[in-house]
Short mmCIF file of C-alpha atoms in Angstrom, two decimals:
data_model
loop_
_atom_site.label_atom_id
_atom_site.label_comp_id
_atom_site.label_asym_id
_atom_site.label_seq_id
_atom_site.Cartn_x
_atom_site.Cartn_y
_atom_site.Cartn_z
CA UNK R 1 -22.95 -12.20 -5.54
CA UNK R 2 -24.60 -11.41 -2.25
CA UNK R 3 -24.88 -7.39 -2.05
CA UNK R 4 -21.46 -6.62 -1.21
CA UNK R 5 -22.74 -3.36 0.62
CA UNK R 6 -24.33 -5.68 3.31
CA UNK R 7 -21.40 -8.17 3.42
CA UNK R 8 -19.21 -4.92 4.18
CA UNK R 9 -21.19 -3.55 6.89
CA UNK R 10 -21.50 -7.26 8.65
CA UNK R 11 -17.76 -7.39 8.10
CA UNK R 12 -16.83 -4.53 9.70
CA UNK R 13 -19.69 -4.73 12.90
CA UNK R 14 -17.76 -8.06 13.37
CA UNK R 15 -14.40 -6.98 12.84
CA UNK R 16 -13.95 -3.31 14.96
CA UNK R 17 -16.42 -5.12 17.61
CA UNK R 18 -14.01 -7.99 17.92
CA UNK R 19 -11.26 -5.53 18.11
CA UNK R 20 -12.33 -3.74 20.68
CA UNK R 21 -13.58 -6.71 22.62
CA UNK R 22 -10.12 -8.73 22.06
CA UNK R 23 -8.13 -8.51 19.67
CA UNK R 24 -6.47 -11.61 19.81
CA UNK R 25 -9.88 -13.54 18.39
CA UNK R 26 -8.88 -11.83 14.84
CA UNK R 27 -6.86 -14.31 14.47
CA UNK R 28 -9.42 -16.79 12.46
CA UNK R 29 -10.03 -13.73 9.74
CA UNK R 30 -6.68 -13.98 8.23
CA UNK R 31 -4.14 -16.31 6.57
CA UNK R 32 -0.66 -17.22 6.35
CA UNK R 33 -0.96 -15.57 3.07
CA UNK R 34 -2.75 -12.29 4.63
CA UNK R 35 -0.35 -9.31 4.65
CA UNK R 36 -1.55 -6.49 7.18
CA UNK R 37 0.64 -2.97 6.03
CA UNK R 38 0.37 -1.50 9.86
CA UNK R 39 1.21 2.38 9.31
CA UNK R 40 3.55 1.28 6.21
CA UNK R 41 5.24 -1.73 7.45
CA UNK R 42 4.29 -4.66 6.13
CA UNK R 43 3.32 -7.87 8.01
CA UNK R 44 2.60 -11.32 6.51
CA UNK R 45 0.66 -13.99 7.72
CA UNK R 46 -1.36 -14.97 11.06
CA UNK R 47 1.01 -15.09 13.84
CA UNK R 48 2.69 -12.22 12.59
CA UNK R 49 -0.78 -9.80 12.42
CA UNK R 50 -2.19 -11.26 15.77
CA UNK R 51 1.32 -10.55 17.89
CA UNK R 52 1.23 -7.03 15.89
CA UNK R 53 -2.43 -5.85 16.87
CA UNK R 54 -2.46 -7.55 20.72
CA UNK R 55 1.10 -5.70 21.76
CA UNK R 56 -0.27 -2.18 20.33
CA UNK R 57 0.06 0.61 22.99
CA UNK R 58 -3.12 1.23 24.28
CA UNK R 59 -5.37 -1.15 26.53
CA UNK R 60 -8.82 0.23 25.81
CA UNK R 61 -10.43 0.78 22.11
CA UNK R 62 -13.34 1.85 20.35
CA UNK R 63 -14.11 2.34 16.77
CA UNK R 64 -16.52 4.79 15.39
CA UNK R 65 -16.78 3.79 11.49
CA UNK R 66 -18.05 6.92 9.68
CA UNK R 67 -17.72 5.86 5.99
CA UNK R 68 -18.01 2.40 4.39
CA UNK R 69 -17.22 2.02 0.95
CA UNK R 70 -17.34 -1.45 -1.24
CA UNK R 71 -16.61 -2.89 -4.71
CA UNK R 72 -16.19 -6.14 -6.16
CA UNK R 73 -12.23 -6.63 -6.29
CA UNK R 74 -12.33 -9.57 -8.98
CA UNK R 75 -14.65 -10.74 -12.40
CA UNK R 76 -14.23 -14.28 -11.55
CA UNK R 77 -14.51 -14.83 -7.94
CA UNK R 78 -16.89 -12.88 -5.21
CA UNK R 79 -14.20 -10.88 -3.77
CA UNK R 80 -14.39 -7.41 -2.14
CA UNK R 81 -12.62 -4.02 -1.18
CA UNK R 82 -13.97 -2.65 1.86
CA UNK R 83 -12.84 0.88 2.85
CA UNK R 84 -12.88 2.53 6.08
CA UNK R 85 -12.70 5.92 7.54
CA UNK R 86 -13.16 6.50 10.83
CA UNK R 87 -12.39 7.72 14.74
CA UNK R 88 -10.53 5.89 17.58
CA UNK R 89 -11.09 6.54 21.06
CA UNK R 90 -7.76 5.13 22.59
CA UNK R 91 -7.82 4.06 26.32
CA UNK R 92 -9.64 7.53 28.07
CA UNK R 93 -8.01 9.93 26.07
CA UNK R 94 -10.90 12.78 25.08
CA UNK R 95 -8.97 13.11 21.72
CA UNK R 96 -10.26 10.70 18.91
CA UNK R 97 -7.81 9.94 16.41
CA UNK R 98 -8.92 9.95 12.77
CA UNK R 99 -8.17 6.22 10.66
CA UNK R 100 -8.58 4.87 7.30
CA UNK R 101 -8.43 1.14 6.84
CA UNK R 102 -8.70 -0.77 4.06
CA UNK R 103 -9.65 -4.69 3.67
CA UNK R 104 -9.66 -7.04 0.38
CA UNK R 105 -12.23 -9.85 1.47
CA UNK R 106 -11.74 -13.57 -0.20
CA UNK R 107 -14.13 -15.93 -0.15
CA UNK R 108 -13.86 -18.90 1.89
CA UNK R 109 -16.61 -21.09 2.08
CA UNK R 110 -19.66 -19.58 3.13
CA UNK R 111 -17.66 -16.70 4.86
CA UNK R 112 -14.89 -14.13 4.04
CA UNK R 113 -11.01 -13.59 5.29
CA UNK R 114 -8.78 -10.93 4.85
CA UNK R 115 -6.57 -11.11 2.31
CA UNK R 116 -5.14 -7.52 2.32
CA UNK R 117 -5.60 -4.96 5.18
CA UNK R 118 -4.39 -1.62 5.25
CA UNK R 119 -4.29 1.03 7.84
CA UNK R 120 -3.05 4.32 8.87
CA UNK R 121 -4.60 6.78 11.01
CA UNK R 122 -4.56 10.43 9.52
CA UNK R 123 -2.83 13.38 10.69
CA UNK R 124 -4.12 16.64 10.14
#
């Protein structure tokens, strides 16, 4: 397995990036069979996560990732957790809010998609 630390970062660069940028080219990361749990509701397959993350309230984004944590998720094939803390800076609001996210990676090919993704921003 290729060092899952580095596949993690280059994941994540990519993914928050893309976000930011436009969201709707996510799209080719997931599945039908990818299930996004958006703040506790649960949302299953492609369509479904792209109309979810381009109607969100805000019009400008940016992630600041401050911890990235990996592991391998399976024995047998060269999956990965990925979890993410972190700030967003929604549209010009000088108030970042705090978020945890949290990805399962399958292979596919040469590349990864997201199988599982979890996220929640945190209250204090």
């Amino acid at each position: 397995m290729a060092d899952i630390n580095s596949i993690a970062k280059q994941f994540t660069d990519f993914y928050y990036q893309t976000f930011d940028a436009n969201r709707a080219n996510l799209g080719p990361l997931y599945r039908e069979t990818s299930m996004l749990s958006w703040e506790g509701t649960p949302i299953q397959g492609v369509g479904a996560i792209v109309e979810k993350i381009t109607t969100l309230p805000f019009q400008k984004v940016q992630h600041k990732v401050t911890t990235l944590d990996a592991q391998p998720s399976s024995p047998t094939i060269a999956s990965l957790i990925v979890s993410v803390t972190g700030l967003l800076m929604v549209d010009d609001s000088p108030n970042p809010l705090q978020f945890s996210q949290v990805f399962q990676l399958i292979p596919d090919g040469s590349s990864y998609y997201v199988y599982n993704d979890i996220f929640r921003l945190n209250y204090g």
